[in-house]
Short mmCIF file of C-alpha atoms (C1' of nucleotides) in Angstrom, two decimals:
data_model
loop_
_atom_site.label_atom_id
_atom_site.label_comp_id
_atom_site.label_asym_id
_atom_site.label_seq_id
_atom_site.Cartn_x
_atom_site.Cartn_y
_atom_site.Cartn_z
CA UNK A 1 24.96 36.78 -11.28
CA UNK A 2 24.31 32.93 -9.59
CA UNK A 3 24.40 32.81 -5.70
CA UNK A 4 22.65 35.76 -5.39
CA UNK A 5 20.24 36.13 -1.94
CA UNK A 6 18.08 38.60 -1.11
CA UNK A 7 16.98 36.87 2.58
CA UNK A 8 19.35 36.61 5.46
CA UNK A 9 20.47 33.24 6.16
CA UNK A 10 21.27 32.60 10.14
CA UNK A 11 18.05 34.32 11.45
CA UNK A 12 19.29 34.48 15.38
CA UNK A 13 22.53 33.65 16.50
CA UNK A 14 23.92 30.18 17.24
CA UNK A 15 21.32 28.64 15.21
CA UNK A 16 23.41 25.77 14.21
CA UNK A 17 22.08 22.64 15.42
CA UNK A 18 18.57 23.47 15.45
CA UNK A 19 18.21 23.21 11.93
CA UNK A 20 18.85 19.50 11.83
CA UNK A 21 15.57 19.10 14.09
CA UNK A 22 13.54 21.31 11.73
CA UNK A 23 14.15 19.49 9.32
CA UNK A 24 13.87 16.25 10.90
CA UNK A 25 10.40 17.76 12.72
CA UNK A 26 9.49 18.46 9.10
CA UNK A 27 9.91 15.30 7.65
CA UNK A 28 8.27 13.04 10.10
CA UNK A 29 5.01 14.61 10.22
CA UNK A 30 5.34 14.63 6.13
CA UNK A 31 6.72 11.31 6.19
CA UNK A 32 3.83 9.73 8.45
CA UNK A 33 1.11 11.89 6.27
CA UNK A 34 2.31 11.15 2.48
CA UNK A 35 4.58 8.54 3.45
CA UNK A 36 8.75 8.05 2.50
CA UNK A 37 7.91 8.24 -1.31
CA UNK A 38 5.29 10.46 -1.74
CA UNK A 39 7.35 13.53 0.35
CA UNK A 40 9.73 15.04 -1.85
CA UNK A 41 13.25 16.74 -0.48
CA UNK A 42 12.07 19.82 -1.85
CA UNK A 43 8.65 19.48 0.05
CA UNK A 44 10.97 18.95 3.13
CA UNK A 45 12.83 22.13 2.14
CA UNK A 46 10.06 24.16 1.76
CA UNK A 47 8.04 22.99 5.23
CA UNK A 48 11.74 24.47 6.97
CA UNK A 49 12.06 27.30 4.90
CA UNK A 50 15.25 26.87 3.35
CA UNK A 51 16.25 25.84 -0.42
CA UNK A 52 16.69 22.02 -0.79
CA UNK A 53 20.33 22.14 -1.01
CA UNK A 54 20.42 23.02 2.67
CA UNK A 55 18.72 20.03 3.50
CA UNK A 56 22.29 17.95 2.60
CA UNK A 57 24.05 20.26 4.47
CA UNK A 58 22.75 18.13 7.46
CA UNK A 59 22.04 14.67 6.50
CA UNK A 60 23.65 12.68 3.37
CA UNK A 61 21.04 11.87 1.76
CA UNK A 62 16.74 11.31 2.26
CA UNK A 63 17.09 7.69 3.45
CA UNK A 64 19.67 9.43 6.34
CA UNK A 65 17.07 11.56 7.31
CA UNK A 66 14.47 8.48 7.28
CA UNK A 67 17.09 6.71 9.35
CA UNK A 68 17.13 9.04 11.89
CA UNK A 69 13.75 9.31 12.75
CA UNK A 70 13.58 5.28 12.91
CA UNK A 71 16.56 5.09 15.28
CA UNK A 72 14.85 7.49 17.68
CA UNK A 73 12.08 6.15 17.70
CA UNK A 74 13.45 2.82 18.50
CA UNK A 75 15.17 5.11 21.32
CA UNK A 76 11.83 6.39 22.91
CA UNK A 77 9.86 3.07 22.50
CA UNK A 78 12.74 1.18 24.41
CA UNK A 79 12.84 4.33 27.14
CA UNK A 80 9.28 3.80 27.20
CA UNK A 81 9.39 0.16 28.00
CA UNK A 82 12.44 0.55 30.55
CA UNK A 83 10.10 2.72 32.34
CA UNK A 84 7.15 1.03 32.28
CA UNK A 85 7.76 -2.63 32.34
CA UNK A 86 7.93 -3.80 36.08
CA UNK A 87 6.60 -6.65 37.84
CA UNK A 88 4.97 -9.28 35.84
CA UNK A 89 3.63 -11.37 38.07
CA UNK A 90 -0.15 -10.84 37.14
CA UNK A 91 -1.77 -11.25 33.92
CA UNK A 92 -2.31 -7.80 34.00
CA UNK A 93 0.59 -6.29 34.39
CA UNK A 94 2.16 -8.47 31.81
CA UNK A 95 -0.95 -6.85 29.66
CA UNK A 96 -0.09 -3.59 30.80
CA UNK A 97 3.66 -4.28 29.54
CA UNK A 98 2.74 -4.79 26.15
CA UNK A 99 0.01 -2.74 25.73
CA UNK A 100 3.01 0.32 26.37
CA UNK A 101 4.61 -1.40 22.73
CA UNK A 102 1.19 -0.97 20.98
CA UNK A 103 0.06 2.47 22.43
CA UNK A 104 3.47 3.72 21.66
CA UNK A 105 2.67 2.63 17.71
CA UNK A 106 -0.67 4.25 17.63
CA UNK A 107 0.32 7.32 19.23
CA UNK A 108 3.20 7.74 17.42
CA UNK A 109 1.97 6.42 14.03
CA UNK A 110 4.50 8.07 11.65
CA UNK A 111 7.33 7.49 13.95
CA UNK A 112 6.47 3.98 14.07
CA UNK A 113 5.37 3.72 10.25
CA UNK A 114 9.21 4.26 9.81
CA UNK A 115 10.50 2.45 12.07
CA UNK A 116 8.94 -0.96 11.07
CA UNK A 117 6.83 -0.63 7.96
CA UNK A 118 8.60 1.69 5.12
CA UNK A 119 10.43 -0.69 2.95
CA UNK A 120 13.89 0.90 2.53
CA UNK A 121 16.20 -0.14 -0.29
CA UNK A 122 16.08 -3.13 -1.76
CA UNK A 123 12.57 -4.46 -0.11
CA UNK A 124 14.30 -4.11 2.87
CA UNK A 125 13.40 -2.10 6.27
CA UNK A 126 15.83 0.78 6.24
CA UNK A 127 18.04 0.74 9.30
CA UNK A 128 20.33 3.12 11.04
CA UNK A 129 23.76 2.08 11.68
CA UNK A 130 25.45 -1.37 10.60
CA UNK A 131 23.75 -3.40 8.27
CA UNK A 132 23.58 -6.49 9.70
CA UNK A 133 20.47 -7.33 11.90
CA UNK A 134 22.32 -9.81 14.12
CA UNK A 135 24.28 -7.27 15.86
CA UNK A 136 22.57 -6.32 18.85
CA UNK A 137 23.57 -2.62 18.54
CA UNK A 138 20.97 -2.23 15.72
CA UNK A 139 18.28 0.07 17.08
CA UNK A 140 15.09 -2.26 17.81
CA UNK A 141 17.13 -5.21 19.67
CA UNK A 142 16.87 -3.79 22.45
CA UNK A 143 13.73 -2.86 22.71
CA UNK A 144 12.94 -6.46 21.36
CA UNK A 145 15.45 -7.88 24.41
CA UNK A 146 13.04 -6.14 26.70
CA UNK A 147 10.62 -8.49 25.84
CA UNK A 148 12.56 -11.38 25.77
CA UNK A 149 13.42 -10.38 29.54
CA UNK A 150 10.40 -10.09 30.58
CA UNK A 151 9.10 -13.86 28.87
CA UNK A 152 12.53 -15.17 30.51
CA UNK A 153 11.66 -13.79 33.46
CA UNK A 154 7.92 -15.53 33.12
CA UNK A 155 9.68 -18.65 32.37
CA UNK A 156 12.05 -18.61 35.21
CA UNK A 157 8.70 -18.38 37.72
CA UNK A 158 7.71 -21.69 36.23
CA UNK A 159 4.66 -19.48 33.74
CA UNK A 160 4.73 -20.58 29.47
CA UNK A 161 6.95 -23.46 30.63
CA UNK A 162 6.01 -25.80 27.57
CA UNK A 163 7.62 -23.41 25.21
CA UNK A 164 11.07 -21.99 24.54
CA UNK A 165 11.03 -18.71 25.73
CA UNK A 166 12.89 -17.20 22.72
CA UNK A 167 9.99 -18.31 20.39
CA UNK A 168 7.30 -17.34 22.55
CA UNK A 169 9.03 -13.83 22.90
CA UNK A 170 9.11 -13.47 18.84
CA UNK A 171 5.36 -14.68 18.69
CA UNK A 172 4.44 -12.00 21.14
CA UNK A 173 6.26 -9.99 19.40
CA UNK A 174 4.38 -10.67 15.80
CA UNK A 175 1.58 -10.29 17.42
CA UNK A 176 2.01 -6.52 18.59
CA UNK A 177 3.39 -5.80 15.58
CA UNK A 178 0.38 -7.10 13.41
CA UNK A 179 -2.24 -5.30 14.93
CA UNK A 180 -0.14 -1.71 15.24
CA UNK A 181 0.89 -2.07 11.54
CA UNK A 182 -2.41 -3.44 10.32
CA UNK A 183 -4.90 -0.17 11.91
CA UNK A 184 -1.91 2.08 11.73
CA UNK A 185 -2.22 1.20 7.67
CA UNK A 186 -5.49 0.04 6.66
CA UNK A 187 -7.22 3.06 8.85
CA UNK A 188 -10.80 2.47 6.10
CA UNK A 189 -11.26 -1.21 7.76
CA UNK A 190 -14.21 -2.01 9.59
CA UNK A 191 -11.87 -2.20 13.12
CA UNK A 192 -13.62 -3.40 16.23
CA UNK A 193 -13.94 -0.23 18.67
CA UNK A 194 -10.23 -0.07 19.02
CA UNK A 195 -9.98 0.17 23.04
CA UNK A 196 -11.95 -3.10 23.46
CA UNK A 197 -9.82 -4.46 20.56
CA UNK A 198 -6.15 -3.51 21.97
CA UNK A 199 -7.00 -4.62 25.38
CA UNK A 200 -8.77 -8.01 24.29
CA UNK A 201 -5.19 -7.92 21.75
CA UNK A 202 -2.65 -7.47 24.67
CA UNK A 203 -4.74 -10.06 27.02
CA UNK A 204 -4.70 -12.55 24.54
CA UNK A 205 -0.84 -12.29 23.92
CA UNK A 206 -0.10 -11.74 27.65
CA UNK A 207 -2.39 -15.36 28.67
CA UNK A 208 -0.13 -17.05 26.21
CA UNK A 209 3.17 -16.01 27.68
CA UNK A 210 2.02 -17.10 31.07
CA UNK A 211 -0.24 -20.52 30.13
CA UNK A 212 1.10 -23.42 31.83
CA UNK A 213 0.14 -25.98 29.52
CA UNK A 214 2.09 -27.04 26.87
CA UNK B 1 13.70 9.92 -39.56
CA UNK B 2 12.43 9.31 -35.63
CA UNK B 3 10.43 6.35 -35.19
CA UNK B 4 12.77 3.98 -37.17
CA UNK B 5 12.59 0.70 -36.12
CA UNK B 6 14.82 -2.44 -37.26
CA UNK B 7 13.68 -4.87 -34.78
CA UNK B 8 10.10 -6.62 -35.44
CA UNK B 9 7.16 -5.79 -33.58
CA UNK B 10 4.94 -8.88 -32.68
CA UNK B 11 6.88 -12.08 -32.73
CA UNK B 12 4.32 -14.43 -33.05
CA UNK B 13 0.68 -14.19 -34.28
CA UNK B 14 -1.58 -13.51 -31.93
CA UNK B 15 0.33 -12.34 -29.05
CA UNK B 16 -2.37 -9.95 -27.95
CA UNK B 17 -2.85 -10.59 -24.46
CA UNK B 18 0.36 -12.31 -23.04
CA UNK B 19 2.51 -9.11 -23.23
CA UNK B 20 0.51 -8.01 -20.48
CA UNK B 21 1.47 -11.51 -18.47
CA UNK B 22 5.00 -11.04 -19.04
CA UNK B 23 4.97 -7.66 -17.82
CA UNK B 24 2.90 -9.06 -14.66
CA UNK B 25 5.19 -11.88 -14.17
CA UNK B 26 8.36 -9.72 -14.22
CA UNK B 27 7.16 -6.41 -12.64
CA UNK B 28 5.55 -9.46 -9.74
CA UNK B 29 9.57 -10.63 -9.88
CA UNK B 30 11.55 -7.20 -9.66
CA UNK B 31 8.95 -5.74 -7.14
CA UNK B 32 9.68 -8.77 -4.93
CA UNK B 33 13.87 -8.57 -5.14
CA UNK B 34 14.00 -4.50 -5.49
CA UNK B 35 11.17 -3.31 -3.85
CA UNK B 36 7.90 -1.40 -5.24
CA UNK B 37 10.07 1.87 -5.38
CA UNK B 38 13.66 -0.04 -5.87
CA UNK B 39 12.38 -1.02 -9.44
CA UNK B 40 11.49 1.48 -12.31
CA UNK B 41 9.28 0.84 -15.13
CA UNK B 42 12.51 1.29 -17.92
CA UNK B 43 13.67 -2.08 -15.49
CA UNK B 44 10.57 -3.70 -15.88
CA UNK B 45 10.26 -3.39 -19.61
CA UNK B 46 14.03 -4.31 -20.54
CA UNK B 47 13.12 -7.44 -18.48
CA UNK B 48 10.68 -7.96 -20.85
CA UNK B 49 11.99 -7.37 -23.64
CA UNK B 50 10.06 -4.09 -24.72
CA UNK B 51 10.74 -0.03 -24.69
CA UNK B 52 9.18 1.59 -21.52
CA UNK B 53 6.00 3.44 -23.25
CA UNK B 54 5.04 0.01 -24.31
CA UNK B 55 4.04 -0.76 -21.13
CA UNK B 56 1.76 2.06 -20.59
CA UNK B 57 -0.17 0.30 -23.63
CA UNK B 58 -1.27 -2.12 -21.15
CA UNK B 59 -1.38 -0.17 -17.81
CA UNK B 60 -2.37 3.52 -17.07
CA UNK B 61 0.16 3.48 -14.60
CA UNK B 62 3.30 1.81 -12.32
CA UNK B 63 1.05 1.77 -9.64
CA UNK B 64 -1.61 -0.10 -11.72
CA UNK B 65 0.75 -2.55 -12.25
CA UNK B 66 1.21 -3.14 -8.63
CA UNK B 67 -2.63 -2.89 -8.18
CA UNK B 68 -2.91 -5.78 -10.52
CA UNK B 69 -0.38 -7.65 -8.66
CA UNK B 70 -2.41 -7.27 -5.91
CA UNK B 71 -5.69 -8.06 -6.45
CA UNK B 72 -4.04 -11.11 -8.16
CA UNK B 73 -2.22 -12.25 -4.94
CA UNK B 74 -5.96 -11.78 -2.69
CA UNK B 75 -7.66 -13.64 -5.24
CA UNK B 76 -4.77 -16.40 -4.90
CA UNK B 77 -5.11 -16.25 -1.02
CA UNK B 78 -8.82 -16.57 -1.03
CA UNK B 79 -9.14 -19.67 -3.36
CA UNK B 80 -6.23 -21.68 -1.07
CA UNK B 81 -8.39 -20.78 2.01
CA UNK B 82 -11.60 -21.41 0.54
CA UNK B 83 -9.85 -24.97 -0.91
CA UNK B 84 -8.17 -25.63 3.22
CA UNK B 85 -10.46 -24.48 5.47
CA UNK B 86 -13.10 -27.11 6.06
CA UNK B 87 -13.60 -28.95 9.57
CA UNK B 88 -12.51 -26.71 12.43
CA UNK B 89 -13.70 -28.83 15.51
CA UNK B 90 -10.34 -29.52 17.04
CA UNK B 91 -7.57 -27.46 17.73
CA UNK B 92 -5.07 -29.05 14.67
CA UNK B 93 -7.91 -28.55 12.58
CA UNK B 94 -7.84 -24.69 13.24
CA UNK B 95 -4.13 -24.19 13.52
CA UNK B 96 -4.00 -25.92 9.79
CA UNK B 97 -6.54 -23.47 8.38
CA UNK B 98 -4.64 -20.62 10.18
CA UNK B 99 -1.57 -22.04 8.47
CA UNK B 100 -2.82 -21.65 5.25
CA UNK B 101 -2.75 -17.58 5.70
CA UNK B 102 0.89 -17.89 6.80
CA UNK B 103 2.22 -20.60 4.70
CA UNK B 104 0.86 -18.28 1.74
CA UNK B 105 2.93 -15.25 2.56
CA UNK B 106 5.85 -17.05 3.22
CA UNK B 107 5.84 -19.28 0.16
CA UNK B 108 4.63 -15.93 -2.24
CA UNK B 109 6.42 -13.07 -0.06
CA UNK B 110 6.44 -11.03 -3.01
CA UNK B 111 2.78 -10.93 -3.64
CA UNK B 112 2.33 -10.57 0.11
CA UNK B 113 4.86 -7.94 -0.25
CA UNK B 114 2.61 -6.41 -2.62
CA UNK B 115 -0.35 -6.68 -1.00
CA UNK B 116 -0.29 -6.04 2.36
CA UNK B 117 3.56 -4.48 2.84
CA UNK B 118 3.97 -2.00 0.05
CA UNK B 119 2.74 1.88 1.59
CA UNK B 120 1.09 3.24 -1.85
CA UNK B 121 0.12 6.99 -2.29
CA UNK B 122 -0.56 9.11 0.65
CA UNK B 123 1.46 6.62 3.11
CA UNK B 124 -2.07 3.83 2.67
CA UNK B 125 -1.75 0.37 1.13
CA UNK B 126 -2.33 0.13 -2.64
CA UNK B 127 -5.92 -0.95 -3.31
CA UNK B 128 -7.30 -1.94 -6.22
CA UNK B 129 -10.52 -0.41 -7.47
CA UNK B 130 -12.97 1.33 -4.83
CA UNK B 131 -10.86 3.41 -2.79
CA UNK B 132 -13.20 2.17 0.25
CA UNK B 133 -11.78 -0.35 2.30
CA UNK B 134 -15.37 -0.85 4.12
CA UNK B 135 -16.78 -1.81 0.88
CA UNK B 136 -16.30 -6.19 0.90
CA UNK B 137 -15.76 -6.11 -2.85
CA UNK B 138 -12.21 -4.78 -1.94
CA UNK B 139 -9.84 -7.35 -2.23
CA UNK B 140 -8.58 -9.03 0.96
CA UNK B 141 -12.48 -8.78 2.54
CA UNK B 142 -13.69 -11.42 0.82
CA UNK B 143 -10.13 -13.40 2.44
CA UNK B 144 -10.81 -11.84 6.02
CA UNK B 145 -14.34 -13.12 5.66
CA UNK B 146 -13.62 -16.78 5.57
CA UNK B 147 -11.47 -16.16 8.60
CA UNK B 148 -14.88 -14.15 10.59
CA UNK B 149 -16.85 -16.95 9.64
CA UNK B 150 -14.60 -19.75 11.23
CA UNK B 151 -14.15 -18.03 14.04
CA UNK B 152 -18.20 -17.30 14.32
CA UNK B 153 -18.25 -21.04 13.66
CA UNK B 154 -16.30 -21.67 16.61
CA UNK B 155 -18.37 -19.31 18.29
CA UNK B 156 -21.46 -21.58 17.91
CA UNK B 157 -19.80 -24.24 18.57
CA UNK B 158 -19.60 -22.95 22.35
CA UNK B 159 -15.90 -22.20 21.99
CA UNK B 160 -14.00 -19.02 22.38
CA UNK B 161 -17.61 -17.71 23.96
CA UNK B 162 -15.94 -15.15 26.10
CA UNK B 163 -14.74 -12.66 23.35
CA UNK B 164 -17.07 -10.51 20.72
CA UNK B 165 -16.01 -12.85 17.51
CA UNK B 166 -15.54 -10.33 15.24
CA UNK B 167 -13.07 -8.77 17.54
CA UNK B 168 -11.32 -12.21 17.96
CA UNK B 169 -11.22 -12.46 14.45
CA UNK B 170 -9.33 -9.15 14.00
CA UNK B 171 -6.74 -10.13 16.29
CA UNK B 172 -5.95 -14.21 15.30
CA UNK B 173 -5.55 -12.00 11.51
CA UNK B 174 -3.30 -9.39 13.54
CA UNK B 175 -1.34 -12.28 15.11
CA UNK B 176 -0.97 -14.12 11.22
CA UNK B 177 -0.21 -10.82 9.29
CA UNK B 178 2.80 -9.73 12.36
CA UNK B 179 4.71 -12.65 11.72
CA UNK B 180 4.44 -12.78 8.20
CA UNK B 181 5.52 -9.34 7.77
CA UNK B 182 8.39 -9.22 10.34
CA UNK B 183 9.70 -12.73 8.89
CA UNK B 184 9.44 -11.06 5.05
CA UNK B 185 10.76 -7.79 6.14
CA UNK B 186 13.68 -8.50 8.45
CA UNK B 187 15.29 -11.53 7.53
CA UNK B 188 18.40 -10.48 8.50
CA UNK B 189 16.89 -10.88 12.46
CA UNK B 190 17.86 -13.53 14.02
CA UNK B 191 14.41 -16.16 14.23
CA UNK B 192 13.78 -18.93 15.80
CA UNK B 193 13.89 -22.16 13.65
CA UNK B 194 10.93 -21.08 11.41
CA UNK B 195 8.45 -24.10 11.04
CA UNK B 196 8.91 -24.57 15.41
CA UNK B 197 8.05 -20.25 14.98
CA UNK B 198 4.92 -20.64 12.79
CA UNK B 199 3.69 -24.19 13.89
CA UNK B 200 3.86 -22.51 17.74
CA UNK B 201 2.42 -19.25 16.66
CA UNK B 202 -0.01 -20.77 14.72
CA UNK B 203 -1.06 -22.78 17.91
CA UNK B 204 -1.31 -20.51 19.98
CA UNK B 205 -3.29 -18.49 18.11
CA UNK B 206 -5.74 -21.52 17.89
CA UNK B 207 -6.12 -21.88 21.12
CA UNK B 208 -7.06 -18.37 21.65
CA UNK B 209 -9.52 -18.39 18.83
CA UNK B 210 -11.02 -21.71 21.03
CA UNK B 211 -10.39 -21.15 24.66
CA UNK B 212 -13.43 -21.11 26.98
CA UNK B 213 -12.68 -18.80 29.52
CA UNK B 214 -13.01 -15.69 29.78
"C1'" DA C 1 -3.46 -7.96 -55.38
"C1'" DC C 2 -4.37 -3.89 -53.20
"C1'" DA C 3 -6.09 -0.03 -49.73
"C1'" DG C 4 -7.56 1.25 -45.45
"C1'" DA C 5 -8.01 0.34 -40.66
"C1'" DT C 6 -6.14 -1.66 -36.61
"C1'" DT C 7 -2.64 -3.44 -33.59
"C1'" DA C 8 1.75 -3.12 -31.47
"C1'" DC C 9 5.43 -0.62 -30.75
"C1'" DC C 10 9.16 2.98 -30.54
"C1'" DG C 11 12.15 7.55 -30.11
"C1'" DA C 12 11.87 11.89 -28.26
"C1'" DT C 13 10.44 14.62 -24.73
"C1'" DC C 14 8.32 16.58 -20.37
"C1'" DA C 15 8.17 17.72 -15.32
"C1'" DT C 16 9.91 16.01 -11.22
"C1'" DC C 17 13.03 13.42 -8.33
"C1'" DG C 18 17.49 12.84 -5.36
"C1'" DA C 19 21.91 14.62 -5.41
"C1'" DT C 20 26.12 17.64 -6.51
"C1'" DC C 21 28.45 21.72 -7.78
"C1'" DA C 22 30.47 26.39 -7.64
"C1'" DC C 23 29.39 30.41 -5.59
"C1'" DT C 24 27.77 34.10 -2.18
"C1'" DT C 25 26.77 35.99 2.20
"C1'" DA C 26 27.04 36.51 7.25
"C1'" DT C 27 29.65 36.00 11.31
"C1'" DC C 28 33.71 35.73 14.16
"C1'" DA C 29 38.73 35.50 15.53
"C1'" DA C 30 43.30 37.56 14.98
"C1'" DT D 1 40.90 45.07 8.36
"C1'" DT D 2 41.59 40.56 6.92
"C1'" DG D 3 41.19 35.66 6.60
"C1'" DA D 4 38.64 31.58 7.92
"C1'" DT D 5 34.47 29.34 8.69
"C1'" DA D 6 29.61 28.43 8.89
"C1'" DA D 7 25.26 28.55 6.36
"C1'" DG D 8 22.76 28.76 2.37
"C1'" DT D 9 21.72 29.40 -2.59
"C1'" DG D 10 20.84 28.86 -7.94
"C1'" DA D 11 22.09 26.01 -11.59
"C1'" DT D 12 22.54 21.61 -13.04
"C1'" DC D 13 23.15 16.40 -13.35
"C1'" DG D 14 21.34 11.64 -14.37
"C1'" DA D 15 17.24 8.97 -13.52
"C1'" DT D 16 12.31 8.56 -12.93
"C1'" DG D 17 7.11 8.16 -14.32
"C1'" DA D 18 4.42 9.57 -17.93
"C1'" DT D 19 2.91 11.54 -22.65
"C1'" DC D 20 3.27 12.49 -27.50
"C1'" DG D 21 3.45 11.88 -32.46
"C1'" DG D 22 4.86 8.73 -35.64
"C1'" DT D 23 6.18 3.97 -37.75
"C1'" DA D 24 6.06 -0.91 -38.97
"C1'" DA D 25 3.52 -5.13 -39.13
"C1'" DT D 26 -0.78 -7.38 -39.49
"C1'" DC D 27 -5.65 -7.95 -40.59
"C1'" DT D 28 -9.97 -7.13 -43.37
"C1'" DG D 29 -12.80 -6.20 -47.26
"C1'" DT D 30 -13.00 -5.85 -52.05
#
DNA sequence: ACAGATTACCGATCATCGATCACTTATCAA
DNA sequence: TTGATAAGTGATCGATGATCGGTAATCTGT
């Protein structure tokens, strides 16, 4: 007698989309804890509640369900920096602009574990949507194009003028990312108290966007 | 009759310990193309040549393997820094020793892959031996240490006076490891021309490291 | 030359993994 | 009441990391 169940499936009425953000609630917090490989479907199913079958009911496969959680949170870290990059006339407030890309990682460690750090198929980062990273409709450019505005914007008031503004916009760039990814995965290093460090961090960066000299 | 075998065992006399380099050398290979989880051990042993128990002759586990791999790549790292890193009184002098870190990851990106990229169990970096990262006999400290000490040398020096050392050393590493990582992971993004990217990022992250104010 | 111990290796097998299948149940519209 | 649809399940697939008992080749001591 397969099939047989014994629970009622459909607890309250119109449940029907809220299941996807179970299980997509589920997974990130198991995702950030035991990382992409070491969280099972079945683990996934059982955190919900449902058998693991119902889990591709919603999403074609685990790395769809990994996508998802790294194209959103490319969507809240670039709502994040629409909101909260403004004037950047001061040292500052350029500081204040990037520190909103590294508090955004270390608040949101498992959303931003993977978004930039879990190696997806083939060594590479998995990514939502087309394949190819040169489109700009792949989740991150635009948060990345953010930042580029804001160094074009720096170069345009005469500030970083020795350098092209695309490079110095990647640097800056590389350098958020390296200390996010670096205390969001080596937590057992002897880190520098991590306020001073992130603020000395996003001063440093922010002073070499706006240096005059070449 | 199970066990039957027509093929002969130990080609050579004396073979002993190179099976265990030719596993290295193509596990270091496929982890670098496929990805830590993108290869499995039955791929790693038909690149070598053997059946896939064989390799558990010489390592306890896959992730010993890519343990091994890493410790390997650190100890790699720390003699080319330990060779490059001598004078560091002007500016070029630091942005070469700096280089060393990056040229390293970008010439080996699948040991760096392995050794600072990879998320092992429970979402943290594979580590080799002690589990505790404080302890400096883990591999990489002994790498991050040449790094503290140039920038305490600096530091003596008069230079860089305004910033706690030990915190500017954490973030000139930040800055090195960010664009490593991002140009390893996302080649697909479209960079800057890469030696203007790392010869200005490694600049810039000189002059921070030497700056006098504040 | 021979016997025992050691080295190096293999086929078979296990639990678990991501994924697919046929099937059942609950709900709703006609 | 009936048919369609949504939602979910147990059984099962090939592949994975790992373990087991057993075999063939080599070495050592006599």
């Amino acid at each position: 007698m397969p099939g047989t169940l014994h629970r009622s499936p459909r607890k309250a009425k119109g449940a029907g989309a809220e299941r996807r953000e179970e299980i997509l609630a589920a997974a990130l917090r198991l995702f950030g804890e035991y990382g992409l490989y070491g969280v099972s479907t079945r683990h996934i199913a059982q955190a919900v509640g449902v058998s693991q079958p119902t889990l591709y009911a919603y999403f074609a496969s685990k790395d769809e369900i990994a996508a998802e959680l790294h194209a959103r949170a490319f969507r809240e870290l670039e709502a994040r920096l629409k909101l909260g990059v403004r004037d950047v006339d001061t040292l500052e407030a350029v500081a204040a602009s990037l520190r909103i890309y590294i508090d955004f990682g270390l608040e949101n460690p498992d959303a931003y574990r993977v978004a930039f750090m879990i190696e997806g198929p083939h060594g590479r980062v998995a990514v939502a949507g087309p394949a190819d990273e040169s489109d700009v409709s792949v989740p991150g450019h635009t948060a990345f194009d953010i930042l580029r505005r804001m160094i074009a914007d720096l170069h345009a008031r005469g500030l970083g003028a020795g350098d092209d503004p695309e490079r110095m916009a990647q640097s800056i760039w590389a350098g958020m990312h390296g200390l996010v990814s670096l205390l969001i995965a080596r937590p057992g290093f002897p880190w520098a108290e991590r306020e001073a460090l992130v603020a000395g961090h996003v001063r440093m960066l922010a002073a070499m966007a706006m240096r005059r000299d070449g």
